[in-house]
Short mmCIF file of C-alpha atoms in Angstrom, two decimals:
data_model
loop_
_atom_site.label_atom_id
_atom_site.label_comp_id
_atom_site.label_asym_id
_atom_site.label_seq_id
_atom_site.Cartn_x
_atom_site.Cartn_y
_atom_site.Cartn_z
CA UNK A 74 96.69 88.50 146.86
CA UNK A 75 100.43 88.33 147.16
CA UNK A 76 100.55 84.71 146.07
CA UNK A 77 98.30 85.39 143.08
CA UNK A 78 100.51 88.31 142.12
CA UNK A 79 103.64 86.27 142.26
CA UNK A 80 101.97 83.48 140.34
CA UNK A 81 100.84 85.92 137.65
CA UNK A 82 104.31 87.39 137.61
CA UNK A 83 105.76 83.96 137.22
CA UNK A 84 103.43 83.23 134.33
CA UNK A 85 104.31 86.56 132.75
CA UNK A 86 108.02 85.88 132.89
CA UNK A 87 107.44 82.33 131.79
CA UNK A 88 105.27 83.36 128.87
CA UNK A 89 107.56 86.12 127.67
CA UNK A 90 110.38 83.60 127.53
CA UNK A 91 108.24 80.97 125.82
CA UNK A 92 105.39 82.61 123.97
CA UNK A 93 103.73 79.27 123.41
CA UNK A 94 103.52 78.42 127.04
CA UNK A 95 100.41 80.44 127.87
CA UNK A 96 98.57 79.14 124.86
CA UNK A 97 99.49 75.63 125.96
CA UNK A 98 98.23 76.31 129.46
CA UNK A 99 94.74 77.13 128.21
CA UNK A 100 92.28 74.43 129.18
CA UNK A 101 94.82 72.73 131.44
CA UNK A 102 93.41 71.51 134.75
CA UNK A 103 95.70 71.32 137.78
CA UNK A 104 94.22 69.96 140.98
CA UNK A 105 90.76 70.87 139.77
CA UNK A 106 91.74 74.46 138.83
CA UNK A 107 91.48 75.65 135.22
CA UNK A 108 94.70 77.50 134.33
CA UNK A 109 93.18 79.29 131.32
CA UNK A 110 92.34 82.60 133.08
CA UNK A 111 95.80 82.61 134.60
CA UNK A 112 97.35 82.07 131.19
CA UNK A 113 95.31 84.99 129.83
CA UNK A 114 96.36 87.25 132.68
CA UNK A 115 99.98 86.28 132.18
CA UNK A 116 99.71 87.01 128.49
CA UNK A 117 98.18 90.44 129.06
CA UNK A 118 100.91 91.30 131.52
CA UNK A 119 103.60 90.17 129.13
CA UNK A 120 101.98 91.91 126.17
CA UNK A 121 101.25 95.08 128.11
CA UNK A 122 104.89 95.78 128.60
CA UNK A 123 106.17 94.54 125.26
CA UNK A 124 105.97 96.23 121.87
CA UNK A 125 104.34 94.26 119.08
CA UNK A 126 107.37 92.72 117.32
CA UNK A 127 107.96 93.96 113.78
CA UNK A 128 107.49 90.45 112.38
CA UNK A 129 104.08 90.28 113.97
CA UNK A 130 103.21 93.82 112.88
CA UNK A 131 104.03 92.89 109.29
CA UNK A 132 102.02 89.66 109.50
CA UNK A 133 99.01 91.57 110.82
CA UNK A 134 99.51 94.23 108.15
CA UNK A 135 99.59 91.74 105.32
CA UNK A 136 96.29 90.21 106.34
CA UNK A 137 94.82 93.67 106.91
CA UNK A 138 95.99 94.82 103.45
CA UNK A 139 94.50 91.64 102.02
CA UNK A 140 91.18 92.45 103.64
CA UNK A 141 91.16 95.94 102.14
CA UNK A 142 92.07 94.50 98.73
CA UNK A 143 89.15 92.12 99.12
CA UNK A 144 86.90 95.18 99.08
CA UNK A 145 88.78 97.18 96.43
CA UNK A 146 91.19 95.90 93.75
CA UNK A 147 94.50 97.43 92.68
CA UNK A 148 94.66 99.69 89.66
CA UNK A 149 96.18 97.86 86.68
CA UNK A 150 98.06 100.98 85.54
CA UNK A 151 101.63 99.85 86.28
CA UNK A 152 103.23 103.25 85.74
CA UNK A 153 100.93 104.70 88.41
CA UNK A 154 101.80 101.93 90.87
CA UNK A 155 105.56 102.37 90.29
CA UNK A 156 105.34 106.12 90.67
CA UNK A 157 103.35 106.01 93.90
CA UNK A 158 105.82 103.45 95.29
CA UNK A 159 108.77 105.69 94.41
CA UNK A 160 107.29 108.78 96.02
CA UNK A 161 106.12 106.79 99.03
CA UNK A 162 109.37 104.91 99.57
CA UNK A 163 111.32 108.17 99.29
CA UNK A 164 109.13 109.71 102.02
CA UNK A 165 109.69 106.76 104.35
CA UNK A 166 113.41 107.57 104.32
CA UNK A 167 112.55 110.76 106.22
CA UNK A 168 110.63 108.87 108.92
CA UNK A 169 111.89 106.97 111.99
CA UNK A 170 111.02 103.64 110.32
CA UNK A 171 112.76 103.55 106.91
CA UNK A 172 113.66 99.87 107.36
CA UNK A 173 110.10 98.51 107.17
CA UNK A 174 109.08 96.47 104.12
CA UNK A 175 107.04 99.32 102.61
CA UNK A 176 104.36 98.59 100.01
CA UNK A 177 102.26 101.25 98.27
CA UNK A 178 99.20 100.64 96.14
CA UNK A 179 96.67 102.55 94.05
CA UNK A 180 93.14 101.19 94.48
CA UNK A 181 90.93 101.20 91.38
CA UNK A 182 88.12 103.04 93.10
CA UNK A 183 86.46 106.35 92.27
CA UNK A 184 85.84 107.10 95.92
CA UNK A 185 88.17 109.60 97.54
CA UNK A 186 90.15 107.91 100.28
CA UNK A 187 93.47 106.56 101.49
CA UNK A 188 94.34 103.75 103.89
CA UNK A 189 97.23 102.16 105.70
CA UNK A 190 97.93 98.82 107.35
CA UNK A 191 100.58 97.91 109.94
CA UNK A 192 104.08 96.98 108.91
CA UNK A 193 104.28 99.41 105.98
CA UNK A 194 101.19 99.14 103.73
CA UNK A 195 99.78 102.36 102.24
CA UNK A 196 96.93 102.77 99.75
CA UNK A 197 95.40 105.67 97.87
CA UNK A 198 92.29 105.43 95.69
CA UNK A 199 92.47 106.49 92.05
CA UNK A 200 89.56 108.81 92.91
CA UNK A 201 91.85 110.75 95.26
CA UNK A 202 94.90 110.49 92.98
CA UNK A 203 92.88 112.01 90.12
CA UNK A 204 92.09 115.07 92.26
CA UNK A 205 95.75 115.92 92.75
CA UNK A 206 97.87 118.37 90.74
CA UNK A 207 101.43 117.61 91.75
CA UNK A 208 103.87 115.32 93.53
CA UNK A 209 103.92 117.41 96.70
CA UNK A 210 100.15 116.94 97.09
CA UNK A 211 100.61 113.19 96.67
CA UNK A 212 103.48 113.32 99.16
CA UNK A 213 101.12 114.91 101.69
CA UNK A 214 98.51 112.18 101.26
CA UNK A 215 101.08 109.37 101.43
CA UNK A 216 102.90 110.96 104.40
CA UNK A 217 99.62 111.01 106.33
CA UNK A 218 99.15 107.27 105.78
CA UNK A 219 102.84 106.57 106.45
CA UNK A 220 102.36 108.29 109.82
CA UNK A 221 99.53 105.87 110.71
CA UNK A 222 102.08 103.08 110.16
CA UNK A 223 104.99 104.67 112.03
CA UNK A 224 102.65 105.68 114.88
CA UNK A 225 101.24 102.10 114.92
CA UNK A 226 97.72 103.54 114.97
CA UNK A 227 95.98 100.48 113.51
CA UNK A 228 97.79 98.05 115.84
CA UNK A 229 96.89 100.25 118.79
CA UNK A 230 93.26 100.51 117.69
CA UNK A 231 93.05 96.72 117.47
CA UNK A 232 94.70 96.31 120.86
CA UNK A 233 92.79 98.98 122.75
CA UNK A 234 89.47 97.66 121.44
CA UNK A 235 90.64 94.12 122.19
CA UNK A 236 89.77 93.16 118.62
CA UNK A 237 92.61 90.71 118.20
CA UNK A 238 92.15 88.76 121.43
CA UNK A 239 94.29 85.65 121.39
CA UNK A 240 95.45 86.36 117.83
CA UNK A 241 98.37 88.42 119.11
CA UNK A 242 99.68 85.37 120.96
CA UNK A 243 99.10 83.12 117.97
CA UNK A 244 100.67 85.75 115.75
CA UNK A 245 103.78 85.81 117.85
CA UNK A 246 103.93 82.07 117.45
CA UNK A 247 103.36 82.15 113.71
CA UNK A 248 105.88 84.91 113.24
CA UNK A 249 108.52 83.19 115.33
CA UNK A 250 108.12 79.66 114.05
CA UNK A 251 109.69 78.32 110.90
CA UNK A 252 106.88 77.22 108.61
CA UNK A 253 107.07 74.31 106.21
CA UNK A 254 104.81 75.79 103.57
CA UNK A 255 101.72 74.39 105.26
CA UNK A 256 99.06 76.61 106.75
CA UNK A 257 98.70 75.57 110.33
CA UNK A 258 95.48 75.78 112.30
CA UNK A 259 97.08 78.57 114.34
CA UNK A 260 97.92 80.53 111.20
CA UNK A 261 94.36 80.20 109.96
CA UNK A 262 93.03 81.30 113.34
CA UNK A 263 95.43 84.24 113.36
CA UNK A 264 94.45 85.27 109.82
CA UNK A 265 90.74 85.11 110.57
CA UNK A 266 91.13 87.18 113.74
CA UNK A 267 93.06 89.84 111.85
CA UNK A 268 90.54 89.90 109.00
CA UNK A 269 87.69 90.35 111.47
CA UNK A 270 89.55 93.10 113.32
CA UNK A 271 90.50 94.79 110.03
CA UNK A 272 86.89 94.94 108.84
CA UNK A 273 85.94 96.59 112.11
CA UNK A 274 88.79 99.11 112.23
CA UNK A 275 88.53 100.13 108.55
CA UNK A 276 84.78 100.58 108.81
CA UNK A 277 84.87 102.68 111.95
CA UNK A 278 88.18 104.47 111.43
CA UNK A 279 90.85 105.57 113.87
CA UNK A 280 90.58 108.05 116.73
CA UNK A 281 90.30 111.68 115.69
CA UNK A 282 93.47 112.39 117.66
CA UNK A 283 95.32 109.86 115.49
CA UNK A 284 94.15 111.70 112.35
CA UNK A 285 95.28 115.09 113.62
CA UNK A 286 98.64 113.62 114.64
CA UNK A 287 99.03 112.03 111.19
CA UNK A 288 98.30 115.38 109.50
CA UNK A 289 100.95 117.07 111.63
CA UNK A 290 103.46 114.31 110.93
CA UNK A 291 102.61 114.47 107.21
CA UNK A 292 103.47 118.18 107.07
CA UNK A 293 106.76 117.52 108.86
CA UNK A 294 107.75 114.46 106.82
CA UNK A 295 107.04 116.03 103.44
CA UNK A 296 108.91 119.19 104.41
CA UNK A 297 111.89 117.13 105.55
CA UNK A 298 111.81 115.31 102.21
CA UNK A 299 111.91 118.63 100.35
CA UNK A 300 108.24 119.01 99.37
CA UNK A 301 106.18 122.17 99.87
CA UNK A 302 103.89 121.39 102.85
CA UNK A 303 101.30 123.93 101.71
CA UNK A 304 100.51 121.54 98.86
CA UNK A 305 98.94 119.28 101.51
CA UNK A 306 96.85 122.26 102.66
CA UNK A 307 95.59 122.52 99.07
CA UNK A 308 94.59 118.84 99.19
CA UNK A 309 92.63 119.42 102.37
CA UNK A 310 90.97 122.49 100.83
CA UNK A 311 89.97 120.40 97.82
CA UNK A 312 88.49 117.80 100.17
CA UNK A 313 86.68 120.56 102.07
CA UNK A 314 85.24 121.92 98.84
CA UNK A 315 84.06 118.49 97.72
CA UNK A 316 82.86 117.39 101.12
CA UNK A 317 79.43 118.98 101.17
CA UNK A 318 77.47 116.87 98.74
CA UNK A 319 79.75 114.31 97.14
CA UNK A 320 78.94 110.64 97.75
CA UNK A 321 82.52 109.69 96.78
CA UNK A 322 83.59 111.39 100.03
CA UNK A 323 81.14 109.52 102.29
CA UNK A 324 83.44 106.97 103.94
CA UNK A 325 86.32 109.41 104.35
CA UNK A 326 84.04 111.87 106.13
CA UNK A 327 82.53 109.14 108.32
CA UNK A 328 85.97 108.06 109.49
CA UNK A 329 87.87 111.36 109.77
CA UNK A 330 87.45 114.78 111.40
CA UNK A 331 85.99 117.36 109.00
CA UNK A 332 88.44 118.87 106.50
CA UNK A 333 87.61 122.30 107.98
CA UNK A 334 88.73 121.19 111.45
CA UNK A 335 91.81 119.50 109.99
CA UNK A 336 92.73 122.68 108.10
CA UNK A 337 92.56 124.67 111.31
CA UNK A 338 94.85 122.19 113.08
CA UNK A 339 97.23 122.11 110.10
CA UNK A 340 97.44 125.90 110.16
CA UNK A 341 98.50 125.74 113.80
CA UNK A 342 101.09 123.04 113.02
CA UNK A 343 102.54 125.04 110.13
CA UNK A 344 102.89 128.09 112.38
CA UNK A 345 105.26 126.15 114.62
CA UNK A 346 107.34 124.70 111.79
CA UNK A 347 110.53 126.03 110.32
CA UNK A 348 109.82 125.92 106.58
CA UNK A 349 112.73 126.53 104.20
CA UNK A 350 112.15 128.52 101.03
CA UNK A 351 113.42 126.09 98.38
CA UNK A 352 110.71 123.43 98.60
CA UNK A 353 109.29 121.70 95.52
CA UNK A 354 105.90 120.66 94.17
CA UNK A 355 107.13 118.75 91.07
CA UNK A 356 104.09 119.36 88.87
CA UNK A 357 105.70 118.14 85.66
CA UNK A 358 106.89 114.79 86.99
CA UNK A 359 103.46 114.19 88.48
CA UNK A 360 101.71 115.01 85.21
CA UNK A 361 103.97 112.55 83.38
CA UNK A 362 103.80 109.71 85.89
CA UNK A 363 100.59 109.67 87.90
CA UNK A 364 98.08 108.87 85.18
CA UNK B 297 107.99 109.99 71.68
CA UNK B 298 105.49 112.37 70.21
CA UNK B 299 105.99 113.54 66.59
CA UNK B 300 108.05 116.74 66.40
CA UNK B 301 105.27 118.63 64.65
CA UNK B 302 103.04 118.36 67.72
CA UNK B 303 105.23 120.89 69.58
CA UNK B 304 103.53 124.03 68.25
CA UNK B 305 100.18 122.52 69.19
CA UNK B 306 101.41 121.74 72.68
CA UNK B 307 102.77 125.25 73.10
CA UNK B 308 99.53 126.68 71.82
CA UNK B 309 97.65 124.53 74.29
CA UNK B 310 99.97 125.66 77.04
CA UNK B 311 99.35 129.34 76.39
CA UNK B 312 95.65 128.79 75.94
CA UNK B 313 95.27 126.74 79.09
CA UNK B 314 97.34 129.20 81.12
CA UNK B 315 95.03 131.95 79.98
CA UNK B 316 91.94 129.90 80.67
CA UNK B 317 93.02 128.69 84.08
CA UNK B 318 94.35 131.98 85.39
CA UNK B 319 92.21 133.02 88.36
CA UNK B 320 89.96 130.10 87.48
CA UNK B 321 89.12 128.92 90.97
CA UNK B 322 86.43 130.71 92.91
CA UNK B 323 86.69 130.86 96.67
CA UNK B 324 85.91 133.10 99.60
CA UNK B 325 87.66 134.37 102.67
CA UNK B 326 86.78 132.57 105.90
CA UNK B 327 87.83 135.46 108.16
CA UNK B 328 88.75 139.10 107.68
CA UNK B 329 92.19 139.14 106.11
CA UNK B 330 94.62 141.55 104.48
CA UNK B 331 95.05 141.63 100.71
CA UNK B 332 98.82 142.06 100.29
CA UNK B 333 100.77 143.43 97.33
CA UNK B 334 103.12 140.41 97.40
CA UNK B 335 103.18 136.98 99.13
CA UNK B 336 104.77 138.33 102.28
CA UNK B 337 103.29 139.31 105.65
CA UNK B 338 105.46 142.46 105.60
CA UNK B 339 104.29 143.58 102.16
CA UNK B 340 102.06 146.62 101.81
CA UNK B 341 98.33 146.08 102.27
CA UNK B 342 96.20 146.62 99.17
CA UNK B 343 92.98 146.43 101.12
CA UNK B 344 91.38 144.72 104.10
CA UNK B 345 89.04 141.96 102.98
CA UNK B 346 86.05 141.09 105.15
CA UNK B 347 85.06 137.50 105.97
CA UNK B 348 83.05 136.02 103.13
CA UNK B 349 84.74 138.12 100.44
CA UNK B 350 84.50 136.39 97.05
CA UNK B 351 87.90 135.81 95.44
CA UNK B 352 89.16 134.33 92.17
CA UNK B 353 92.26 132.28 92.91
CA UNK B 354 95.22 132.31 90.55
CA UNK B 355 98.55 130.84 91.47
CA UNK B 356 99.94 129.80 94.85
CA UNK B 357 103.27 130.70 96.35
CA UNK B 358 104.06 129.02 99.66
CA UNK B 359 101.31 129.93 102.11
CA UNK B 360 99.78 132.54 99.78
CA UNK B 361 97.15 132.57 97.02
CA UNK B 362 97.25 135.24 94.34
CA UNK B 363 93.67 136.50 94.00
CA UNK B 364 91.43 138.89 92.12
CA UNK B 365 88.67 140.48 94.17
CA UNK B 366 86.25 143.38 93.92
CA UNK B 367 88.65 145.11 96.35
CA UNK B 368 91.60 144.72 94.01
CA UNK B 369 94.27 142.18 93.18
CA UNK B 370 96.99 140.81 95.41
CA UNK B 371 97.88 137.99 97.75
CA UNK B 372 96.02 136.47 100.70
CA UNK B 373 97.00 133.79 103.21
CA UNK B 374 95.69 130.54 101.74
CA UNK B 375 94.51 129.31 105.14
CA UNK B 376 92.12 132.27 105.29
CA UNK B 377 90.43 131.15 102.07
CA UNK B 378 87.93 128.38 101.37
CA UNK B 379 87.60 126.93 97.89
CA UNK B 380 84.11 127.00 96.44
CA UNK B 381 82.64 123.53 96.12
CA UNK B 382 82.57 121.97 92.67
CA UNK B 383 85.81 123.56 91.48
CA UNK B 384 88.67 122.74 93.77
CA UNK B 385 91.82 122.96 91.75
CA UNK B 386 93.22 125.18 94.46
CA UNK B 387 95.32 127.55 92.43
CA UNK B 388 97.80 124.78 91.65
CA UNK B 389 96.72 124.58 88.01
CA UNK B 390 98.39 127.87 87.18
CA UNK B 391 101.39 127.36 89.41
CA UNK B 392 103.60 127.10 86.35
CA UNK B 393 103.20 126.76 82.63
CA UNK B 394 104.16 123.13 82.81
CA UNK B 395 101.62 122.49 85.52
CA UNK B 396 99.00 124.02 83.28
CA UNK B 397 100.21 121.85 80.44
CA UNK B 398 99.93 118.76 82.60
CA UNK B 399 96.45 119.80 83.60
CA UNK B 400 95.43 120.44 80.03
CA UNK B 401 96.80 117.18 78.65
CA UNK B 402 95.11 115.00 81.21
CA UNK B 403 91.77 116.74 80.68
CA UNK B 404 89.54 118.31 83.22
CA UNK B 405 87.22 115.36 83.56
CA UNK B 406 87.87 112.60 86.03
CA UNK B 407 88.28 109.29 84.30
CA UNK B 408 86.13 106.57 85.79
CA UNK B 409 88.64 103.97 86.91
CA UNK B 410 86.79 101.57 89.12
CA UNK B 411 83.86 100.75 91.25
CA UNK B 412 82.28 103.69 92.96
CA UNK B 413 81.44 103.29 96.58
CA UNK B 414 84.03 101.71 98.86
CA UNK B 415 81.60 101.98 101.74
CA UNK B 416 81.38 100.70 105.29
CA UNK B 417 79.46 97.61 104.28
CA UNK B 418 82.07 96.60 101.66
CA UNK B 419 84.74 96.75 104.32
CA UNK B 420 82.67 94.98 106.96
CA UNK B 421 82.07 92.04 104.64
CA UNK B 422 85.45 91.98 102.83
CA UNK B 423 87.09 88.61 102.20
CA UNK B 424 90.87 88.53 102.31
CA UNK B 425 92.48 88.52 98.84
CA UNK B 426 96.08 87.23 99.22
CA UNK B 427 96.65 87.14 95.43
CA UNK B 428 96.02 90.86 95.21
CA UNK B 429 98.45 91.49 98.09
CA UNK B 430 101.09 89.45 96.27
CA UNK B 431 100.79 91.84 93.32
CA UNK B 432 101.95 94.64 95.62
CA UNK B 433 105.33 92.97 96.07
CA UNK B 434 106.34 93.49 92.43
CA UNK B 435 105.89 97.25 92.72
CA UNK B 436 108.12 97.62 95.78
CA UNK B 437 110.96 100.12 95.55
CA UNK B 438 114.31 99.81 97.33
CA UNK B 439 115.70 102.60 99.48
CA UNK B 440 118.46 103.14 96.90
CA UNK B 441 116.02 103.44 94.01
CA UNK B 442 113.96 105.88 96.08
CA UNK B 443 117.05 108.00 96.76
CA UNK B 444 117.85 108.14 93.04
CA UNK B 445 114.25 109.08 92.31
CA UNK B 446 114.45 111.92 94.83
CA UNK B 447 117.72 113.17 93.41
CA UNK B 448 116.33 113.07 89.85
CA UNK B 449 113.51 115.34 91.00
CA UNK B 450 115.92 117.78 92.62
CA UNK B 451 114.93 116.83 96.17
CA UNK B 452 117.55 116.85 98.94
CA UNK B 453 119.15 113.60 100.16
CA UNK B 454 116.74 112.09 102.73
CA UNK B 455 117.58 112.38 106.39
CA UNK B 456 115.71 110.96 109.34
#
């Protein structure tokens, strides 16, 4: 046992210093022993203790965003896209991760939904955007998705369900290596793994606890940014009212706790928050910019 | 810019829509709750509403909806109210005259903008679209531009 432990430890140290090394060890035979399982174990050890590097998070996010955009195209209304990016980017400045390369997008889809992807990608459908009355409501929706990014919920869902497998190692390689404009076999393998994982995670959604945490964070972020957090309560009430029989709500309801349960949790969160009196909803700017 | 002579029409529309949208949203209480004379927990109680009390929602102020009920008019905690399905403008439409104007000008119908039905199967079979992702880059906003945008709206300087 001891010798295996120290060997695994050695591999872990070795692999964290040279991320390629474990990948290279796969399939290697030494004295009749296949080193592949050892390489895997070393990788898991190394990865278990390390955060996913930002570079890798962004690479995963870009492929994940691309997968979503394969299912639903961007709205061609430029004013809408600029406006949502301005509101979204402003909100990120009140989060712990303002330095990410944030991208926001409006999906041309009548369904009511919003999505995020690692590294700073946030999407809202035009179906949801059209339900809203003011900038504070939009800020609530965007802040919820921003929280999924800052909490690394999608990365964690992929990891905990082991959906990425070796792609994380390959991703580290791709992210760390200078590329010459060519798509390497590793990059293609990485992309395909992320696309497969993205399909799975988007279709089944995140953990309910992640959704409740994102609602709580959304209320806090928008309040910090100067928006009236009760506007997000209105959004959830609108969703609750539409939920019963509207097919445009189907996927959102399949992948989230019920709006009624979320409203109850949001009420509890708001009770613990210190909410100043001078918060804004910005109805006029929304009316001028969001359509 | 709109022609100057459209202003009276806009103002007329504003007044009309404010009148039309006032208390336009039906809802009901989810639990027994006090109807208050103003949006304040310490305000006097107009009446005690039972769970399931029908209300017509007007404006919102913070955590409170202004409502008309068979028990009188006043304010109730918004979290003790459920919007009736099929309406769902949540009292925001009459929040201010300008809000009502915005609502009126963009019409009450939802414009069909895309494909209906981003469902599980679409996502499970999605093919990556890198060209569409590249379009996102052009819409990106810098932190400085975002700060200016916040300031222009009267929002406080962001802090982490």
